[in-house]
Every structure is written in C-alpha cells, then in structure tokens.
Short mmCIF file of C-alpha atoms in Angstrom, two decimals:
data_model
loop_
_atom_site.label_atom_id
_atom_site.label_comp_id
_atom_site.label_asym_id
_atom_site.label_seq_id
_atom_site.Cartn_x
_atom_site.Cartn_y
_atom_site.Cartn_z
CA MET B 1 -15.95 11.01 -27.14
CA THR B 2 -14.86 11.17 -23.49
CA LEU B 3 -13.21 8.24 -21.76
CA HIS B 4 -16.12 8.08 -19.32
CA LYS B 5 -18.69 7.78 -22.09
CA LYS B 6 -16.61 5.14 -23.86
CA PHE B 7 -16.39 3.14 -20.62
CA ILE B 8 -20.18 3.30 -20.20
CA ASN B 9 -20.66 2.08 -23.77
CA LEU B 10 -18.17 -0.71 -23.19
CA SER B 11 -19.85 -1.83 -19.97
CA PHE B 12 -23.35 -1.77 -21.47
CA ASN B 13 -22.33 -3.69 -24.59
CA LEU B 14 -20.35 -6.26 -22.61
CA PHE B 15 -23.21 -6.88 -20.16
CA PHE B 16 -25.71 -7.23 -23.01
CA PHE B 17 -23.35 -9.52 -24.92
CA ILE B 18 -22.54 -11.89 -22.03
CA PHE B 19 -26.16 -12.01 -20.89
CA PHE B 20 -27.32 -12.88 -24.39
CA ILE B 21 -24.70 -15.64 -24.76
CA ILE B 22 -25.87 -17.24 -21.49
CA LEU B 23 -29.49 -16.82 -22.52
CA LYS B 24 -28.87 -18.34 -25.96
CA ASN B 25 -26.73 -21.30 -24.93
CA TYR B 26 -28.14 -22.19 -21.53
CA LEU B 27 -31.38 -20.56 -20.36
CA LEU B 28 -33.15 -20.73 -23.73
CA CYS B 29 -30.99 -23.36 -25.39
CA ASP B 30 -34.06 -25.34 -26.48
CA VAL B 31 -34.98 -22.39 -28.70
CA PHE B 32 -31.54 -21.57 -30.15
CA SER B 33 -29.70 -24.92 -30.02
CA ASP B 34 -29.92 -28.55 -28.91
CA CYS B 35 -28.91 -27.90 -25.28
CA SER B 36 -25.80 -30.08 -25.68
CA LEU B 37 -23.88 -28.07 -23.10
CA THR B 38 -26.49 -28.63 -20.40
CA GLN B 39 -26.77 -32.41 -20.77
CA ASP B 40 -25.52 -34.70 -18.01
CA GLU B 41 -23.97 -37.13 -20.50
CA TYR B 42 -22.03 -35.51 -23.31
CA GLY B 43 -21.60 -36.99 -26.74
CA GLY B 44 -19.16 -36.52 -29.57
CA ASP B 45 -16.01 -34.54 -28.82
CA LEU B 46 -17.30 -33.46 -25.41
CA SER B 47 -17.44 -37.05 -24.17
CA LYS B 48 -13.70 -37.35 -24.87
CA TYR B 49 -12.90 -33.96 -23.40
CA VAL B 50 -14.65 -34.70 -20.11
CA ILE B 51 -12.54 -37.86 -19.68
CA HIS B 52 -9.29 -36.00 -20.25
CA TYR B 53 -10.47 -33.14 -18.06
CA TYR B 54 -10.24 -35.42 -15.03
CA SER B 55 -7.33 -37.59 -16.19
CA ASN B 56 -3.61 -37.33 -15.59
CA GLN B 57 -2.69 -38.23 -19.18
CA ILE B 58 -1.85 -35.86 -21.99
CA VAL B 59 -4.20 -36.67 -24.90
CA ASN B 60 -1.33 -36.51 -27.39
CA ASN B 61 1.98 -34.73 -27.82
CA TYR B 62 0.49 -31.61 -29.41
CA ASN B 63 -2.06 -30.20 -26.97
CA ILE B 64 0.00 -29.59 -23.84
CA GLY B 65 -1.70 -26.22 -23.41
CA THR B 66 -5.14 -27.81 -23.18
CA TYR B 67 -3.86 -30.37 -20.70
CA ALA B 68 -2.31 -27.64 -18.54
CA ILE B 69 -5.60 -25.69 -18.51
CA PHE B 70 -7.48 -28.85 -17.58
CA LYS B 71 -5.06 -29.49 -14.71
CA LEU B 72 -5.53 -25.91 -13.51
CA PHE B 73 -9.31 -26.07 -13.40
CA HIS B 74 -10.32 -29.67 -12.68
CA THR B 75 -9.45 -29.58 -8.98
CA TRP B 76 -11.82 -26.74 -8.12
CA VAL B 77 -14.60 -26.60 -10.75
CA SER B 78 -16.73 -29.25 -12.43
CA PHE B 79 -16.51 -29.88 -16.16
CA GLU B 80 -19.93 -28.28 -16.61
CA PHE B 81 -18.78 -25.06 -14.93
CA PHE B 82 -15.48 -25.20 -16.83
CA LEU B 83 -17.46 -25.16 -20.10
CA ILE B 84 -19.29 -22.02 -18.97
CA ILE B 85 -16.01 -20.30 -18.04
CA PHE B 86 -14.44 -21.39 -21.32
CA GLN B 87 -17.36 -20.21 -23.45
CA LEU B 88 -17.65 -16.83 -21.74
CA SER B 89 -13.87 -16.37 -22.01
CA PHE B 90 -14.03 -17.22 -25.71
CA TYR B 91 -16.71 -14.63 -26.44
CA SER B 92 -15.19 -12.04 -24.10
CA ILE B 93 -11.86 -12.18 -25.94
CA ILE B 94 -13.70 -11.62 -29.22
CA PHE B 95 -15.57 -8.71 -27.67
CA PHE B 96 -12.45 -6.97 -26.34
CA SER B 97 -10.52 -7.73 -29.53
CA ALA B 98 -13.21 -5.99 -31.53
CA PHE B 99 -13.57 -3.11 -29.10
CA ASN B 100 -9.82 -2.52 -29.36
CA LEU B 101 -10.29 -1.89 -33.10
CA ILE B 102 -12.76 0.96 -32.63
CA GLU B 103 -11.31 4.11 -34.15
CA ASN B 104 -14.30 6.44 -34.51
CA GLU B 105 -17.63 7.29 -32.92
CA ASN B 106 -19.58 5.94 -35.88
CA LEU B 107 -18.17 2.47 -35.25
CA LEU B 108 -18.96 2.69 -31.55
CA LYS B 109 -22.61 3.52 -32.35
CA ASN B 110 -22.83 0.51 -34.67
CA PHE B 111 -20.99 -1.84 -32.31
CA PRO B 112 -24.20 -3.58 -31.11
CA LEU B 113 -24.67 -4.83 -34.69
CA PHE B 114 -21.30 -6.55 -34.46
CA VAL B 115 -22.28 -8.05 -31.11
CA LEU B 116 -25.41 -9.61 -32.63
CA VAL B 117 -23.44 -11.01 -35.57
CA VAL B 118 -20.92 -12.62 -33.22
CA ALA B 119 -23.63 -14.08 -30.98
CA PHE B 120 -25.28 -15.88 -33.91
CA TYR B 121 -22.17 -16.71 -35.94
CA PRO B 122 -22.29 -20.53 -36.24
CA PHE B 123 -18.52 -21.14 -36.32
CA TYR B 124 -18.12 -19.46 -32.94
CA ASP B 125 -20.79 -21.78 -31.54
CA GLY B 126 -18.77 -24.88 -32.38
CA TYR B 127 -15.37 -23.61 -31.28
CA SER B 128 -16.75 -22.25 -28.01
CA SER B 129 -18.30 -25.56 -27.04
CA PHE B 130 -17.46 -28.85 -28.78
CA ALA B 131 -14.00 -28.27 -30.32
CA ILE B 132 -12.30 -27.24 -27.09
CA LYS B 133 -8.67 -27.67 -28.17
CA GLN B 134 -9.16 -25.47 -31.22
CA GLY B 135 -11.38 -23.11 -29.23
CA LEU B 136 -8.77 -22.58 -26.53
CA GLY B 137 -6.20 -21.96 -29.23
CA MET B 138 -8.48 -19.39 -30.86
CA ILE B 139 -8.71 -17.42 -27.61
CA PHE B 140 -4.95 -16.86 -27.79
CA LEU B 141 -5.08 -16.45 -31.58
CA PHE B 142 -7.42 -13.48 -31.27
CA ALA B 143 -5.28 -12.06 -28.47
CA SER B 144 -2.08 -12.40 -30.54
CA LEU B 145 -3.62 -10.40 -33.40
CA PHE B 146 -6.01 -7.87 -31.88
CA LEU B 147 -4.86 -7.26 -28.29
CA VAL B 148 -1.25 -6.38 -29.06
CA LYS B 149 0.36 -3.32 -30.62
CA ARG B 150 2.11 -5.36 -33.30
CA VAL B 151 1.76 -8.94 -34.52
CA PHE B 152 4.87 -11.04 -33.79
CA SER B 153 5.97 -8.68 -31.03
CA LEU B 154 7.16 -10.29 -27.79
CA THR B 155 3.68 -10.24 -26.22
CA SER B 156 2.13 -11.51 -29.44
CA CYS B 157 4.67 -14.36 -29.62
CA ILE B 158 3.74 -15.48 -26.11
CA PHE B 159 0.10 -15.77 -27.18
CA ILE B 160 1.21 -17.50 -30.39
CA ILE B 161 3.15 -20.17 -28.50
CA ILE B 162 0.21 -20.85 -26.17
CA ALA B 163 -2.16 -21.12 -29.14
CA ILE B 164 0.12 -23.66 -30.84
CA LEU B 165 0.43 -25.65 -27.61
CA ASN B 166 -3.35 -26.04 -27.62
CA HIS B 167 -3.53 -27.28 -31.22
CA LEU B 168 -0.78 -27.80 -33.77
CA VAL B 169 -2.94 -26.49 -36.60
CA PHE B 170 -2.18 -22.97 -35.38
CA SER B 171 1.47 -23.43 -36.32
CA VAL B 172 0.30 -23.72 -39.91
CA PHE B 173 -1.87 -20.63 -39.47
CA TYR B 174 0.98 -18.47 -38.15
CA PHE B 175 3.52 -19.76 -40.67
CA ILE B 176 1.28 -18.83 -43.59
CA PHE B 177 0.34 -15.54 -41.91
CA TRP B 178 4.03 -14.70 -41.69
CA ILE B 179 5.01 -15.56 -45.27
CA SER B 180 1.85 -14.11 -46.83
CA ARG B 181 2.97 -10.60 -45.85
CA TYR B 182 5.79 -10.82 -48.41
CA PHE B 183 3.40 -11.20 -51.36
CA SER B 184 1.18 -8.54 -52.84
CA LEU B 185 -2.55 -8.87 -52.25
CA LYS B 186 -3.25 -8.81 -56.00
CA PHE B 187 -0.87 -11.70 -56.59
CA LEU B 188 -2.43 -13.78 -53.80
CA ILE B 189 -5.91 -13.16 -55.21
CA ILE B 190 -4.75 -14.44 -58.61
CA VAL B 191 -3.27 -17.54 -56.94
CA TYR B 192 -6.53 -18.07 -55.05
CA LEU B 193 -8.65 -17.82 -58.21
CA LEU B 194 -6.41 -20.31 -59.98
CA THR B 195 -6.55 -22.65 -57.00
CA ILE B 196 -10.33 -22.71 -56.69
CA PHE B 197 -10.57 -23.44 -60.43
CA ILE B 198 -8.32 -26.49 -59.90
CA TYR B 199 -10.37 -27.49 -56.86
CA LEU B 200 -13.78 -27.19 -58.55
CA GLN B 201 -12.54 -29.06 -61.61
CA ASN B 202 -11.34 -31.96 -59.40
CA ILE B 203 -7.87 -31.73 -60.90
CA ASN B 204 -6.16 -32.22 -57.53
CA ASN B 205 -8.36 -34.93 -55.98
CA SER B 206 -5.44 -37.32 -55.58
CA TRP B 207 -2.79 -34.80 -54.55
CA TYR B 208 -3.76 -34.68 -50.91
CA LEU B 209 -3.24 -38.44 -50.46
CA VAL B 210 0.47 -37.70 -50.22
CA ASN B 211 -0.20 -35.56 -47.13
CA ILE B 212 -2.99 -37.51 -45.48
CA ASN B 213 -0.82 -40.08 -43.66
CA PHE B 214 1.25 -37.28 -42.16
CA LEU B 215 -1.88 -35.50 -40.91
CA TYR B 216 -3.22 -38.63 -39.27
CA SER B 217 0.14 -39.38 -37.65
CA LEU B 218 -0.10 -36.02 -35.85
CA ASP B 219 -3.45 -37.01 -34.32
CA LEU B 220 -4.78 -33.50 -34.85
CA PHE B 221 -8.45 -34.44 -34.83
CA PHE B 222 -10.72 -36.94 -33.11
CA ILE B 223 -11.54 -39.44 -35.83
CA ALA B 224 -12.05 -43.17 -35.49
CA ASP B 225 -10.96 -44.26 -38.95
CA ARG B 226 -9.01 -42.79 -41.80
CA ILE B 227 -12.06 -41.40 -43.48
CA LEU B 228 -11.59 -40.02 -46.96
CA SER B 229 -14.37 -37.78 -48.21
CA SER B 230 -15.57 -37.26 -51.73
CA PHE B 231 -17.41 -33.97 -51.68
CA ASN B 232 -20.13 -33.43 -54.24
CA PRO B 233 -19.92 -30.38 -56.54
CA GLU B 234 -22.59 -28.53 -54.53
CA SER B 235 -20.61 -28.86 -51.29
CA LYS B 236 -17.40 -27.75 -52.98
CA LEU B 237 -19.17 -24.75 -54.47
CA ARG B 238 -20.54 -23.75 -51.06
CA PHE B 239 -17.04 -23.92 -49.57
CA VAL B 240 -15.64 -21.77 -52.37
CA VAL B 241 -18.44 -19.20 -52.28
CA PHE B 242 -18.09 -18.76 -48.54
CA SER B 243 -14.31 -18.52 -48.78
CA SER B 244 -14.71 -15.89 -51.51
CA LEU B 245 -16.78 -13.47 -49.43
CA PRO B 246 -13.72 -11.32 -48.56
CA LEU B 247 -13.10 -11.00 -52.29
CA PHE B 248 -16.63 -9.71 -52.81
CA PHE B 249 -16.13 -7.20 -49.96
CA LEU B 250 -13.44 -5.50 -52.05
CA PHE B 251 -16.15 -4.33 -54.44
CA ILE B 252 -17.84 -2.33 -51.68
CA PRO B 253 -17.03 1.38 -52.16
CA GLY B 254 -14.39 2.49 -49.69
CA PHE B 255 -13.62 -0.96 -48.29
CA LYS B 256 -10.76 -1.74 -50.69
CA LYS B 257 -9.12 1.54 -49.72
CA LEU B 258 -9.53 0.63 -46.04
CA VAL B 259 -7.86 -2.74 -46.63
CA TYR B 260 -4.76 -1.11 -48.09
CA GLU B 261 -4.64 1.59 -45.41
CA ASN B 262 -5.04 -0.74 -42.41
CA GLU B 263 -1.97 -2.95 -42.01
CA LEU B 264 -3.63 -5.63 -39.86
CA LEU B 265 -6.66 -5.88 -42.14
CA LYS B 266 -4.39 -6.16 -45.16
CA ASN B 267 -2.34 -8.89 -43.46
CA LEU B 268 -5.53 -10.81 -42.65
CA TYR B 269 -6.59 -10.56 -46.29
CA GLN B 270 -3.19 -11.71 -47.53
CA HIS B 271 -3.30 -14.65 -45.14
CA HIS B 272 -6.86 -15.49 -46.13
CA PHE B 273 -6.12 -15.97 -49.80
CA LEU B 274 -2.80 -17.79 -49.38
CA TYR B 275 -4.06 -20.06 -46.60
CA SER B 276 -7.28 -20.90 -48.47
CA SER B 277 -5.27 -21.64 -51.61
CA MET B 278 -3.05 -24.10 -49.73
CA VAL B 279 -6.04 -25.88 -48.19
CA TYR B 280 -7.94 -26.19 -51.47
CA LEU B 281 -4.80 -27.28 -53.28
CA PHE B 282 -3.48 -29.94 -50.89
CA LEU B 283 -6.43 -30.94 -48.66
CA SER B 284 -9.20 -31.00 -51.23
CA GLU B 285 -10.82 -34.24 -50.04
CA PHE B 286 -9.80 -34.23 -46.39
CA TYR B 287 -12.67 -35.10 -44.04
CA TYR B 288 -12.04 -32.02 -41.89
CA ILE B 289 -11.32 -29.54 -44.66
CA ASP B 290 -13.95 -27.20 -43.19
CA ARG B 291 -12.03 -27.03 -39.89
CA PHE B 292 -8.92 -25.92 -41.75
CA LEU B 293 -10.89 -23.37 -43.77
CA SER B 294 -12.65 -22.09 -40.66
CA LEU B 295 -9.35 -20.60 -39.50
CA THR B 296 -10.04 -17.93 -42.10
CA TRP B 297 -13.81 -17.87 -41.71
CA ILE B 298 -13.55 -16.94 -38.01
CA PHE B 299 -12.47 -13.43 -39.04
CA TYR B 300 -15.58 -12.62 -41.07
CA PRO B 301 -17.32 -10.81 -38.18
CA PHE B 302 -14.19 -8.66 -37.85
CA TYR B 303 -14.37 -7.81 -41.55
CA PHE B 304 -17.96 -6.78 -40.89
CA LEU B 305 -16.71 -4.60 -38.03
CA TYR B 306 -14.21 -2.92 -40.34
CA LEU B 307 -17.03 -2.41 -42.83
CA LEU B 308 -19.06 -0.61 -40.17
CA GLN B 309 -16.33 2.04 -40.07
CA ILE B 310 -17.31 3.27 -43.52
CA VAL B 311 -21.06 2.73 -43.27
CA LYS B 312 -23.39 5.34 -41.81
CA PHE B 313 -26.83 3.80 -41.46
CA ASN B 314 -28.47 7.09 -40.63
CA LYS B 315 -27.80 8.22 -44.19
CA ILE B 316 -29.22 5.14 -45.87
#
C-alpha cells in the first residue's frame, strides 16, 4: 500500500472517529448517554474537578501533572471547552496508538471495526470524562507503550513520568509491567488461576485491610468515607470473567502464536495476569477495585485490533 493511500485511509478514519465521538457525547448525548458533559452544573467527580480547574491549590501531593495542565488551560478556555479538548485528545491518542500498530493491509481494511469498538467501549467513556486525573494519565500511558519504538526508552520514560504525575496509581502499573517481563507467561497464568480461586472462595477477604489505610493516606480517589465493600458472589464472578477474557483469546487459532511473536503484546499479557493477580489478592474488597482492574481492561480494544490481524472477514 502506498504512503498516499495510507494517509487517505488515516484521514478518513480519523475524521469519522472524531465526528462520531462528538455526535455521541454532545450532539446526540440524550440518545447515547445522560448528557453529563453538557450540563451547566456538574455532579460527582466533575464538580470537584471544575473547582480545582480554576483554583491555585494542588488537590493533593500526587497529581501535579493534572494541576499543571489545569493551570495551562484555565486562563484561556472554559472548563466546558477544556472537557471537549481533553476528550478528543484522549480518543485521538488511542486512535494514533492503534494506527501505529498496523502491520498489514488486512488490518487497515478492518480498522473501522476497531474504531467502532473504541467509540462504544464503556471504560473509555468514564476515563475520558469523569475520572480526569486517571484519564489524563492514560493519555500518556498509551503514548508510552504504543507511540514509542521501545517501552522504557528515554521518550517512553518521559511519558511514564508525566502519567505518574497525573495519578500515582500508574506507578503501580509501570512497576508491575516492568517486573512481569521476567516471568514466563505460562507461570503468570498459573498464578492468576490460583489467585482468582482464592478470591472467589473469599479466602483473602481480610488480607486487604492491612493495605487499606495506606491507600487512603495517599488520597488516590475521591471518596467521602472509608467505605469497605462486600461484593456479592455474582459481582465477583463478573469481575473474574471479564478479567479472564485475554485468557480465552489464547484459544483462538493463531492468536496464541501472535502473542509469543509480538513482544509488546506478550508484555501486555504478562502484565495483565500479574497485575490482576495482585489486585484480586490484596484489594479484594476495596471500594474502587474496578478502577484498579480497569488498568488492564483498557487494553481489550487493542487485543481486538491484534486479533483483526489474523482474521479475514471476506473468507468467513
């Protein structure tokens, strides 16, 4: 495929993607969502963000990056327009990160399928709107993994530092990503299976209490009280099933081979199983356990993109 044709495909897909995001979240938000981003008075996390957007105080000691971005924008754009810029930046980074992974013409033809998946993926909705600190961190997280030649290179480390400055939880992400590369994927899968058995059997319900005071002292999340959750078996099972989707992908013909041949994909898989194991093992009843787990779930559309490399729909 010529560079000119690839540029045309890129431009068309990007225009369609951005237009659809605006249509979904703003112009037709009453159809697709609750129009929270277009309300004059924000609730929940957004009500706190809008205050700090115009303030001269750092919210806490661990989101200096968010504060710096607020200081950069608040003098020349309103909070409403900042949200639009933030959301379009969030989705654009995902778009270019995915486009950078395209290795064959078959994947380029199927790229609009990926675009639709991303547009309707619920976890991207939340992190591109309400959870701004985590969302800003994810912009640099995607850049540090997909827009560099090698993870933990100098350029990648710059993005990593900025991501951590937006939310401390990314330091945990990168630490586990780094150490997971030194374990075999088979071993980490075994650890994961053992961990979810412990989690589903409620063996470790009290373990996380040792860590909970430390988590609250870091002020990582907006939460009024020290809420401790007791998840019912159905909720726990849903968490586990969703976290196990990458494991099921390995049974797709050709995908397991792709995982072992692609270094970045393999690293993401290694991180997924070790990180999920740590969360299920030590944060089993934490109120925001889903936010920790979502740091692995955000890569599911990228796994789908990798899957499109080996799927030819015209032969089905």
